[in-house]
Coordinates of C-alpha atoms and ligand atoms in Angstrom, one line a residue:
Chain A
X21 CA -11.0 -45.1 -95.6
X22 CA -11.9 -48.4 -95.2
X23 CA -10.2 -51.2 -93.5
X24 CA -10.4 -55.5 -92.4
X25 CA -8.8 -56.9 -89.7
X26 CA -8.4 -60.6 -89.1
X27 CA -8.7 -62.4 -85.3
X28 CA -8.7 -66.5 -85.0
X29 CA -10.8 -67.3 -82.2
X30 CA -9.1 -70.6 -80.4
X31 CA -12.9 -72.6 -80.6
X32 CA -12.5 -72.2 -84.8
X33 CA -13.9 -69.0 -85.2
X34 CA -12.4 -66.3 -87.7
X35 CA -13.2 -62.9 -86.8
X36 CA -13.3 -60.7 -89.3
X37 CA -13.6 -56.8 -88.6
X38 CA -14.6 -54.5 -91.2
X39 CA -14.4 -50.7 -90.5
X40 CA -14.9 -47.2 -92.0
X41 CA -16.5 -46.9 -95.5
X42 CA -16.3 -49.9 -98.2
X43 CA -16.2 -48.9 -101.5
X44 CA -14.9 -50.1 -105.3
X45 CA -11.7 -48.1 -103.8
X46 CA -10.9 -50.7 -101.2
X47 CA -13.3 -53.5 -101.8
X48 CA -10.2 -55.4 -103.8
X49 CA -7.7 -54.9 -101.0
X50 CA -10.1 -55.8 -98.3
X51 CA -11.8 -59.5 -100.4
X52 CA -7.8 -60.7 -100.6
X53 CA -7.4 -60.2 -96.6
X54 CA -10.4 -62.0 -96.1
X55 CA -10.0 -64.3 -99.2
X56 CA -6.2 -65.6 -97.7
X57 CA -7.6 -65.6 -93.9
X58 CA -10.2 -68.3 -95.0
X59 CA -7.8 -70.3 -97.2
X60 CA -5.3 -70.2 -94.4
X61 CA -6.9 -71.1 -91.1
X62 CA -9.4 -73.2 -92.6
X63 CA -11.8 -72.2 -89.7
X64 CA -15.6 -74.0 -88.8
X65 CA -16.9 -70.6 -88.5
X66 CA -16.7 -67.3 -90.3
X67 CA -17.7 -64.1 -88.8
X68 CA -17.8 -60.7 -90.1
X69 CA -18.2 -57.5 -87.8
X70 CA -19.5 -54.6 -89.2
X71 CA -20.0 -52.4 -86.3
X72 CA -17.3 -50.0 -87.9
X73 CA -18.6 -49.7 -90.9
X74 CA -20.4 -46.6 -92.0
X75 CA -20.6 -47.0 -95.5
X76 CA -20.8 -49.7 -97.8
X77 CA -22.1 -49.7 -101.5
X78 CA -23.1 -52.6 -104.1
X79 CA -19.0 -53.4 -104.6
X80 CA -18.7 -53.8 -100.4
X81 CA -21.9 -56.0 -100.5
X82 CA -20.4 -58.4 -103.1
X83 CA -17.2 -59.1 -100.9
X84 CA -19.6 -60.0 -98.3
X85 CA -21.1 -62.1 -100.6
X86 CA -18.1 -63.6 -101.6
X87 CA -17.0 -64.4 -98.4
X88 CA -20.0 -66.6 -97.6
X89 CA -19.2 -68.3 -101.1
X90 CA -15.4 -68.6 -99.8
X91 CA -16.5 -70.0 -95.8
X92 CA -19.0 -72.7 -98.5
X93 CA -16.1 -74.0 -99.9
X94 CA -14.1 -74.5 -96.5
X95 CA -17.4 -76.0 -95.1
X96 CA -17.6 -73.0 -92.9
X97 CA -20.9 -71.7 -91.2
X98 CA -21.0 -67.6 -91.7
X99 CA -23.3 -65.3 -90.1
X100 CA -22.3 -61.2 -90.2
X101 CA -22.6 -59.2 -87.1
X102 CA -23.7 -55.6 -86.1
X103 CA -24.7 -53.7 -89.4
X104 CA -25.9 -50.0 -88.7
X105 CA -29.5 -49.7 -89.5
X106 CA -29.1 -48.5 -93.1
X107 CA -27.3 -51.1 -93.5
X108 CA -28.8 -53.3 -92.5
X109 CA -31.8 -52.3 -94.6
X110 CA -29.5 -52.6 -97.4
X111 CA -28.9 -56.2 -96.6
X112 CA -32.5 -56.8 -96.4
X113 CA -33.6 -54.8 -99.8
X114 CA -30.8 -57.0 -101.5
X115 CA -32.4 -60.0 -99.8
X116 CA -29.3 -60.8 -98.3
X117 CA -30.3 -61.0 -94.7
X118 CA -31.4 -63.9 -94.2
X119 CA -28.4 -65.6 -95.8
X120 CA -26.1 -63.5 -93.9
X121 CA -27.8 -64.6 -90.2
X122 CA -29.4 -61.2 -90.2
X123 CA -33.2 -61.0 -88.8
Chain B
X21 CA -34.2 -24.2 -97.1
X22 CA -35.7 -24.1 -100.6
X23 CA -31.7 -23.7 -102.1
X24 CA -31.7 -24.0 -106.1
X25 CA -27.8 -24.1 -106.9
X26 CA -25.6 -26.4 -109.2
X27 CA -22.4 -28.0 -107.4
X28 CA -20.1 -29.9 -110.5
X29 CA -17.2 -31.7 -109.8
X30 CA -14.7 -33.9 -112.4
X31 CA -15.4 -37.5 -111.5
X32 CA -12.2 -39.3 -110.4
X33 CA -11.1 -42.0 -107.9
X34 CA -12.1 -40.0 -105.3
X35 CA -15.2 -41.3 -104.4
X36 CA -15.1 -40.4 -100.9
X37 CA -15.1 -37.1 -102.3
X38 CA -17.9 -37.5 -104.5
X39 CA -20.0 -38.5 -101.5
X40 CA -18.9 -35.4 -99.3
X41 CA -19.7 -32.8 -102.2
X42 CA -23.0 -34.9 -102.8
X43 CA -23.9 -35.2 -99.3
X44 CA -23.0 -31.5 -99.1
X45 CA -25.6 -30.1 -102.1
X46 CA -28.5 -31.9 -101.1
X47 CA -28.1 -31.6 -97.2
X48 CA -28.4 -27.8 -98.2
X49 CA -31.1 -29.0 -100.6
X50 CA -32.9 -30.1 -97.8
X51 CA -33.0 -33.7 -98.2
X52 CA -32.7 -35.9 -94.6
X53 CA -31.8 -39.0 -93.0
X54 CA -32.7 -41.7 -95.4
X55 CA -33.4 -39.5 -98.6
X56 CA -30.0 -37.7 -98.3
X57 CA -28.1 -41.1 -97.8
X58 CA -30.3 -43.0 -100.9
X59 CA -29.4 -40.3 -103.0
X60 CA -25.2 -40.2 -102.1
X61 CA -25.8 -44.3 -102.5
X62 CA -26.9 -44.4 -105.9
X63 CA -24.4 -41.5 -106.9
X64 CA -21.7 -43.3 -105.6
X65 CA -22.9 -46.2 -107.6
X66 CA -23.1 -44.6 -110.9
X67 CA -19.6 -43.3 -110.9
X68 CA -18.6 -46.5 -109.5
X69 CA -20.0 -47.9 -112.5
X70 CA -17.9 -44.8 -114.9
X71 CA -14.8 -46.1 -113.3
X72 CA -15.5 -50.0 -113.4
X73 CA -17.1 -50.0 -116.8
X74 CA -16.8 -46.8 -118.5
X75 CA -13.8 -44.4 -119.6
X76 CA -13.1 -43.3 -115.6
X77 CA -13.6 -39.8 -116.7
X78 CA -16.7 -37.5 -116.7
X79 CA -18.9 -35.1 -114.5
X80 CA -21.3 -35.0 -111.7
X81 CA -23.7 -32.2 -111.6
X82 CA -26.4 -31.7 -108.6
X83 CA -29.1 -29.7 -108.9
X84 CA -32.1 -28.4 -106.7
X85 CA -35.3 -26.9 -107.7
X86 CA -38.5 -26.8 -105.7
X87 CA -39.0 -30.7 -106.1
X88 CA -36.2 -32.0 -104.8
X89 CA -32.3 -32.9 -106.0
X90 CA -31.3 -34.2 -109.7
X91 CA -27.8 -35.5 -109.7
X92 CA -26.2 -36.2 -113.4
X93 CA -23.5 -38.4 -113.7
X94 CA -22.0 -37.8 -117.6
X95 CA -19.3 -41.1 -118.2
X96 CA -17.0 -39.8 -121.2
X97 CA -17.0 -43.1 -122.8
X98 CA -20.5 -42.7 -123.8
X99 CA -21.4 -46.7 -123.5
X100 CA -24.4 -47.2 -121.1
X101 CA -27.7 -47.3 -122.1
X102 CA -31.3 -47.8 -121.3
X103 CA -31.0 -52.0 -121.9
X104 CA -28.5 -51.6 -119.4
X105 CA -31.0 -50.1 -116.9
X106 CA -34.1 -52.2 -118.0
X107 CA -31.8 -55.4 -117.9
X108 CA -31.0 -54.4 -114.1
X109 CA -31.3 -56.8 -111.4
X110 CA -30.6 -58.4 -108.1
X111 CA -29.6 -61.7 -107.9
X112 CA -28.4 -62.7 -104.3
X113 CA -26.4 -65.7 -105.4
X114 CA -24.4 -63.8 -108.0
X115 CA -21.0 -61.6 -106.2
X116 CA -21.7 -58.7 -108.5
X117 CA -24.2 -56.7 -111.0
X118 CA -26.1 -54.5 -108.6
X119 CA -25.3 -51.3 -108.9
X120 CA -27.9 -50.3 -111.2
X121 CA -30.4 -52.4 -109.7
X122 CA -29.7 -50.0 -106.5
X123 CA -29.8 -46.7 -108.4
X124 CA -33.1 -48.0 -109.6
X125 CA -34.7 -48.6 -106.3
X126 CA -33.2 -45.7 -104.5
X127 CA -34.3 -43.1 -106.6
X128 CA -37.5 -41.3 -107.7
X129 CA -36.9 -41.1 -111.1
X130 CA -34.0 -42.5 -113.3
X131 CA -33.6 -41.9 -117.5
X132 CA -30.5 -42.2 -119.6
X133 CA -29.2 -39.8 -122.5
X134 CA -27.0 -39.6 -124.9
X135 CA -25.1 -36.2 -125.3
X136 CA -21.9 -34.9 -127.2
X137 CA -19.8 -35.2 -124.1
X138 CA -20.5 -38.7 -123.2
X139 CA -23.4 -41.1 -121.7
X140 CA -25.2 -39.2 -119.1
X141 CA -27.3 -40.6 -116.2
X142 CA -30.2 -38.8 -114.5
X143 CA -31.2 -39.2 -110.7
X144 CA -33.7 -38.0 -108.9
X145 CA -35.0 -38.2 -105.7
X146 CA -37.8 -35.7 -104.0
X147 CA -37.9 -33.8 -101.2
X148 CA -40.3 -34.6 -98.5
X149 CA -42.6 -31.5 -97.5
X150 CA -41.7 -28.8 -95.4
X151 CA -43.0 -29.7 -91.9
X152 CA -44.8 -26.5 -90.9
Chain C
X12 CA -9.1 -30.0 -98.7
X13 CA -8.1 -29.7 -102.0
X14 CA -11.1 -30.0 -103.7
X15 CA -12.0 -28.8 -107.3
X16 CA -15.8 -28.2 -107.6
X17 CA -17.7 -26.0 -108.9
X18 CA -21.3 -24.3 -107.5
X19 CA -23.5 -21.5 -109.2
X20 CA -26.8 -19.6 -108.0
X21 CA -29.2 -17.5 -110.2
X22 CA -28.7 -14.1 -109.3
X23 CA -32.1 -13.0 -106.6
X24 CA -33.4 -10.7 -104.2
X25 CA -32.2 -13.0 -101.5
X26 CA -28.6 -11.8 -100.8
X27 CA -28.5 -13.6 -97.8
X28 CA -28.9 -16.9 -99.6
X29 CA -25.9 -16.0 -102.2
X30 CA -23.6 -15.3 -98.6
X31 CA -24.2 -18.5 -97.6
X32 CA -23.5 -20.7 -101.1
X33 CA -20.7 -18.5 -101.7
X34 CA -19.2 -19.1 -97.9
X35 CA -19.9 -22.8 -98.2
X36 CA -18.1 -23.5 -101.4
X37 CA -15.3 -21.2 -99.9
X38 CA -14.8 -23.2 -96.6
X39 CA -15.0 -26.4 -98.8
X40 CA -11.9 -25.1 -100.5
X41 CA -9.8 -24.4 -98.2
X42 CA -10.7 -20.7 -97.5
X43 CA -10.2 -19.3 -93.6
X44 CA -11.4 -16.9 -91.1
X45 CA -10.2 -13.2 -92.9
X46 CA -10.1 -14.7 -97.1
X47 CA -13.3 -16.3 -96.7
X48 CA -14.7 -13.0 -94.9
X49 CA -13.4 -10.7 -97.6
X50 CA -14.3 -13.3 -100.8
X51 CA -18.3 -13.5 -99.3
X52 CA -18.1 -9.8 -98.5
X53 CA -16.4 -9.0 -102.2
X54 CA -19.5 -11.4 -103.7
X55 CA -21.8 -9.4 -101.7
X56 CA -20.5 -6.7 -103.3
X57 CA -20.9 -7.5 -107.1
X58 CA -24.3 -8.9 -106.7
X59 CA -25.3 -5.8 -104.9
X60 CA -24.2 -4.0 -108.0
X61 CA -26.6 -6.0 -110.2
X62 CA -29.3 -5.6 -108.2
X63 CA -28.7 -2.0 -108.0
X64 CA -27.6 -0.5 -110.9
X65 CA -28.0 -4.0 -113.4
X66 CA -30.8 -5.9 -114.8
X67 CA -31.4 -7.8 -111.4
X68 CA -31.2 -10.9 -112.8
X69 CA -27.8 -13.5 -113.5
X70 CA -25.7 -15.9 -111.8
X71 CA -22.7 -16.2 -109.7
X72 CA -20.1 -19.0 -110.2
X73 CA -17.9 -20.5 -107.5
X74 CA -14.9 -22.5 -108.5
X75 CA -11.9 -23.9 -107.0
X76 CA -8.6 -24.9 -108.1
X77 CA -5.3 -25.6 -106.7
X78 CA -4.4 -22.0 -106.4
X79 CA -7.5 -20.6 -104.6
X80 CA -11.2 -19.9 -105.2
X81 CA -12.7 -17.8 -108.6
X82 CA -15.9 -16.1 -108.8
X83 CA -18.1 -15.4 -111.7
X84 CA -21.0 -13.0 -111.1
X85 CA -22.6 -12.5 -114.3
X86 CA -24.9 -9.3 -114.7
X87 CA -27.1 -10.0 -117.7
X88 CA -27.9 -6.9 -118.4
X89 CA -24.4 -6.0 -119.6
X90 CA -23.7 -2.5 -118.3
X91 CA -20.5 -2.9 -116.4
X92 CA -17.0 -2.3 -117.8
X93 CA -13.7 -2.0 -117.0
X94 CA -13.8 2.0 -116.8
X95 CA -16.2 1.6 -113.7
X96 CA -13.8 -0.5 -112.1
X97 CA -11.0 1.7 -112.7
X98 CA -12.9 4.9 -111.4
X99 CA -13.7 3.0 -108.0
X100 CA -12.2 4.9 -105.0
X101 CA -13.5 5.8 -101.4
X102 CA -14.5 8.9 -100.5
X103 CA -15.4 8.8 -96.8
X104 CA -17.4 12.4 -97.1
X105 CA -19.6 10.6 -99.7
X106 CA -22.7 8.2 -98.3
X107 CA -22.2 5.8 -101.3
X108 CA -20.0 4.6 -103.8
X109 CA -17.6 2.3 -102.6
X110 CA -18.7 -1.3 -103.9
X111 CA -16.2 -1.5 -106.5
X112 CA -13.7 -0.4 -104.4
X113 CA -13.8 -2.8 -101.9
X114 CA -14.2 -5.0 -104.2
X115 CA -10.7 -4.1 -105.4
X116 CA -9.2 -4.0 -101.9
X117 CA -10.6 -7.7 -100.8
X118 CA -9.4 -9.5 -103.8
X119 CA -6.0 -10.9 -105.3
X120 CA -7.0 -10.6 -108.9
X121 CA -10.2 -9.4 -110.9
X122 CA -11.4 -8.9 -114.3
X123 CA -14.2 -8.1 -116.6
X124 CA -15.2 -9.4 -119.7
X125 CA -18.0 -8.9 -121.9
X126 CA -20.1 -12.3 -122.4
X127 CA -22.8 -13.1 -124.2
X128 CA -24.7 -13.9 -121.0
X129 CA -23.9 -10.1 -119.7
X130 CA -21.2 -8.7 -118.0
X131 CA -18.8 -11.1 -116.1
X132 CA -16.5 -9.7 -112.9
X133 CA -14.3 -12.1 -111.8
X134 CA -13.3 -12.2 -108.4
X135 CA -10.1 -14.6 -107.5
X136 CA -9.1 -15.1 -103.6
X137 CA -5.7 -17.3 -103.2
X138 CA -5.9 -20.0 -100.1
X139 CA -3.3 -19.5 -98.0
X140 CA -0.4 -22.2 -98.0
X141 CA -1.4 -25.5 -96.6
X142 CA 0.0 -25.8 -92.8
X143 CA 2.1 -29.2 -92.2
Chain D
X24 CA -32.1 -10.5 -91.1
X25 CA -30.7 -7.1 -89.8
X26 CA -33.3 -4.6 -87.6
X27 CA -32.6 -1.2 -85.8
X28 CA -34.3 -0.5 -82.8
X29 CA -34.0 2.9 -81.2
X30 CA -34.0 4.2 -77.2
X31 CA -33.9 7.8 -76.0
X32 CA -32.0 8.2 -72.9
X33 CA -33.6 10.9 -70.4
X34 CA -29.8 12.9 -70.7
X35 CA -30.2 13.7 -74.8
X36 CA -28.7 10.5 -75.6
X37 CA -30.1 8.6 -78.5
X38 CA -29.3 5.0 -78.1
X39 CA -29.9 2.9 -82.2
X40 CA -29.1 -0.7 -81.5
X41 CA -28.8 -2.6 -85.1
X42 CA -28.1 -6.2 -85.3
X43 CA -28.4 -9.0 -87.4
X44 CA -26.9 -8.6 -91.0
X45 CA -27.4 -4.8 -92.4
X46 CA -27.1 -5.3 -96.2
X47 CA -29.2 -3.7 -99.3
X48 CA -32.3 -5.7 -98.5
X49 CA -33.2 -4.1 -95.6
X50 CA -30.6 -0.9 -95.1
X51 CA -33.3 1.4 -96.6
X52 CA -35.9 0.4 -94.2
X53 CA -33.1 1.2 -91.2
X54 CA -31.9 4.1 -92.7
X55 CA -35.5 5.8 -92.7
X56 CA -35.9 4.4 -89.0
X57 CA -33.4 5.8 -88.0
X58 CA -33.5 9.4 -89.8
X59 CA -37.1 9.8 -88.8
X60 CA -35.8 9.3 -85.4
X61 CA -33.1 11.8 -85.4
X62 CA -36.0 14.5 -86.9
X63 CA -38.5 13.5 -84.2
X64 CA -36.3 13.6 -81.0
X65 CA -33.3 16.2 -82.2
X66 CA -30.9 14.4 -79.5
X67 CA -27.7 16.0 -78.5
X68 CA -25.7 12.5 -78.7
X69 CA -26.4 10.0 -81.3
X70 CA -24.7 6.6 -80.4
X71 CA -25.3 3.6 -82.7
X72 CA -24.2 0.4 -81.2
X73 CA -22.8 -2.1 -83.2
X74 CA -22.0 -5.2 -80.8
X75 CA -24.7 -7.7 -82.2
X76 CA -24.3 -6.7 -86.3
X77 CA -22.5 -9.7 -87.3
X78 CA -22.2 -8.6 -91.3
X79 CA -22.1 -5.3 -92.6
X80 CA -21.9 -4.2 -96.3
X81 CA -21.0 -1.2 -97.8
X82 CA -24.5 -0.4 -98.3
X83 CA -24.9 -0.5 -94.4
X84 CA -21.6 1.5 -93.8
X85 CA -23.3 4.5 -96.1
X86 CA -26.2 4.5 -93.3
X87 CA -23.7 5.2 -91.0
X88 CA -22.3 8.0 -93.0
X89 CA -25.6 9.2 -93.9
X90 CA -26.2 8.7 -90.1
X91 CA -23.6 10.9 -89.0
X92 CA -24.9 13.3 -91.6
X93 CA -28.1 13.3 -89.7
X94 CA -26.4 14.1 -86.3
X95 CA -24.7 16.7 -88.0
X96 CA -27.6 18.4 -89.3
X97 CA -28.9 18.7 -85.8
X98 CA -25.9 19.6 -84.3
X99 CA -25.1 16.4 -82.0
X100 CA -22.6 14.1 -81.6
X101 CA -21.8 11.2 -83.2
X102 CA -20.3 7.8 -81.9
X103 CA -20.3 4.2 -83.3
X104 CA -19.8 2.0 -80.7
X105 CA -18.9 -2.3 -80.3
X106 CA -18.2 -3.3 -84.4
X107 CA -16.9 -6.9 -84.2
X108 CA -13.4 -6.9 -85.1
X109 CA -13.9 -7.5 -88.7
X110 CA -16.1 -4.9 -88.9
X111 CA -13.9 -2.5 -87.0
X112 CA -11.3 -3.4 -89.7
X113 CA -13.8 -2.6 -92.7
X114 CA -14.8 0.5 -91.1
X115 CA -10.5 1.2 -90.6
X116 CA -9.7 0.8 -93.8
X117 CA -12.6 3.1 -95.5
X118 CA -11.2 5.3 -93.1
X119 CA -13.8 6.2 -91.5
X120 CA -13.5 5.2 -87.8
X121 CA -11.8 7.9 -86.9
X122 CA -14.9 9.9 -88.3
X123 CA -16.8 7.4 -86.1
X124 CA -14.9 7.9 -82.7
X125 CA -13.5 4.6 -82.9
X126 CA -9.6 4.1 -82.4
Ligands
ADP25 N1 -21.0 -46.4 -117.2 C1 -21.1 -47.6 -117.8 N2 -20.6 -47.8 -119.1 C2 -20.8 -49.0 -119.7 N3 -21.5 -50.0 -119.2 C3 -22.1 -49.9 -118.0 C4 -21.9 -48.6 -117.2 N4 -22.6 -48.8 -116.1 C5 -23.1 -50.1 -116.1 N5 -22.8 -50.7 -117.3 C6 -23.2 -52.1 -117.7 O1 -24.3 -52.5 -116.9 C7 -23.9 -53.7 -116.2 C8 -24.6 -53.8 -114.8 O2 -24.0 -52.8 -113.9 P1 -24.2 -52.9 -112.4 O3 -25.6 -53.2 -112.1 O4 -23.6 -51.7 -111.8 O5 -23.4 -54.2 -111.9 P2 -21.8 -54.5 -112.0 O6 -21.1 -53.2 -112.1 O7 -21.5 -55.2 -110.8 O8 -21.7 -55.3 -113.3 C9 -22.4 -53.7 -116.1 O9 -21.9 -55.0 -116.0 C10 -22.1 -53.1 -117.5 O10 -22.1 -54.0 -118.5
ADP26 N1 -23.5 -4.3 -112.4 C1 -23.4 -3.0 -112.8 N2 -24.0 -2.5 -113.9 C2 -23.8 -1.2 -114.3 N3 -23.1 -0.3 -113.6 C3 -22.5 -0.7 -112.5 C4 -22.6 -2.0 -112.0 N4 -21.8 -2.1 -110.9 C5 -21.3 -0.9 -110.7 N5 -21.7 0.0 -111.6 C6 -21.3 1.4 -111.7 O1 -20.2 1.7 -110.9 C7 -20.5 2.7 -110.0 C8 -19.8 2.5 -108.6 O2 -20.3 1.3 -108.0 P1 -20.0 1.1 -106.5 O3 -18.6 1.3 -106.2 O4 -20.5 -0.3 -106.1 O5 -20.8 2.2 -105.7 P2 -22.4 2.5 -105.6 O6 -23.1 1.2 -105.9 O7 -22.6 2.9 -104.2 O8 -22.6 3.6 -106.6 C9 -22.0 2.7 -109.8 O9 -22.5 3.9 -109.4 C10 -22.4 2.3 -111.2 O10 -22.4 3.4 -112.1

């Protein structure tokens, strides 16, 4: 179903791709990619696509928020990318939005 | 489209499945766009919450009538309750305990019982009127 | 496809409506092209038969397993039995009379029990093998 | 849902075009369309075409029957033309479409 792949960008940046449908199913799988890519490559900047993603419940939403806590600790800036529009009003009902770089 | 049918399925790991058979009984119920996806949203919560916090076992059972859908979510371990609902929040600094918080937003009407069979949770959400 | 759910209508007037419930919970379960044909024409059957010569009123039950898809179309008036069944036949001089008898030709297995609800038929239509 | 409509043809020909979905809703109404037709215009051919019924019970099969009756009655021909396949099958295996002058 759902799925994270990692790039590191040369200037710093970790890309972080998120695709398909995020759920208690895969969340686990998908915050200890993303948990080990930070500790890793120790990048300036975290960034996580969600242009793939078309569906993502309370359990998807808390690796997000995870990740942000996990780029914190590394001294990181984060900023997520592309949500679909109900998505994206997710972020914003959750008043995550802002926190996330998300207008 | 005024459908009034039951659709029941065993609730399991499957919650891709859950969605599709959700998503399938109130698209035929007549719910749209944003109501149709609330309503599979804060299904797909509750039995998260059977499989995270309760026995993993239990029911979902969508109904129509002229109102709109009721979805009810029994968990076989029996343990949720209505302080768990009332104590619901979001907290945007915490990495978990929203679930219910969603279920509560998304939905028309929410209420919690306590039957022979387990906990059961009642959702609710309305249909707009009939254009024309 | 192998999904176990279950979907049920009251019994109405509107044997259009029943087709349609009955084909989608079919097609959800696996059912193709001729077995889905003959299960929502054996359904159209049986609820015919209430309407006709039952009370008009009861439900019909759609379930699936690993085998195929069963359905339950209660009559809650009561009046049909097992001898009815067993008399079916089709006589192609006579301008009625064959409901129960295609009935009996479209389905792998069916049954009839007494309930206190009414009368039950059971209709049961095996999915074919899964290809690959 | 289902719906007869009827044409005389200048050579005794009576043309009944039914479509839709004939089942015990409405065959009553298209069986007495259909009868009072065959009273009012005693044709010497009675052709019902078939080509846009796209379900037919065995409540609408007995209208054909009945139908058929009718043509009898007033000593004229009888032809069911252009069942869909699976209708062609059901009316096979009541055997009647041999009755029906369809092979
Ligand atoms: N089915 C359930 N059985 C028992 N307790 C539950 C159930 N659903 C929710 N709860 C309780 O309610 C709390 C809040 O749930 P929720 O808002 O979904 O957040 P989270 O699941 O992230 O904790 C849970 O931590 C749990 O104590
Ligand atoms: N639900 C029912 N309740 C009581 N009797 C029934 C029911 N269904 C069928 N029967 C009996 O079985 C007979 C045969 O039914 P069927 O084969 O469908 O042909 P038809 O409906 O044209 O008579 C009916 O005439 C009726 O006596």
């Amino acid at each position: 179903m759902g799925e994270a792949s990692v790039d590191a960008i040369d200037d710093g940046t970790l890309r972080l791709t998120l695709r398909g449908e995020i759920d208690f199913t895969n969340a686990g799988e998908i915050h200890k990619t993303i948990r080990e890519a930070i500790a890793d490559r120790r990048p300036q900047v975290v960034l996580v696509d969600l242009a793939g993603v078309t569906f993502m419940d309370s359990t998807g939403i808390s690796v997000l928020v995870d990740t942000m806590r996990a780029a914190a600790e590394v001294q990181a800036e984060f900023r997520v990318e592309n949500p679909i529009p109900r998505l994206l009003d997710q972020l914003r009902t959750t008043g995550l939005a802002k926190a996330f770089g998300l207008t | 489209m005024n459908l009034e049918f039951t659709l029941r399925c065993p609730i399991s790991a499957d919650l891709d499945r859950v969605r599709r058979l959700v998503r399938l009984h109130a698209r035929h119920s007549g719910l749209r766009r944003e109501r149709l996806d609330d309503l599979v949203l804060a299904v797909n919560e509750a039995v998260t919450n059977v499989l995270d916090h309760g026995g993993g076992t239990g029911t979902v059972t969508a109904r129509s009538d002229r109102e709109g859908v009721t979805v009810e979510i029994v968990d076989a371990a029996g343990r949720l309750t209505r302080d768990h609902l009332a104590a619901a929040r979001v907290d945007p600094t915490s990495s978990h305990g929203f679930g219910l918080w969603v279920i509560r937003h998304l939905c028309d009407r929410i209420d919690v019982e306590q039957r022979s069979e387990g906990s059961l949770l009642r959702l609710h959400v309305r249909r707009p009127p009939a254009a024309g």
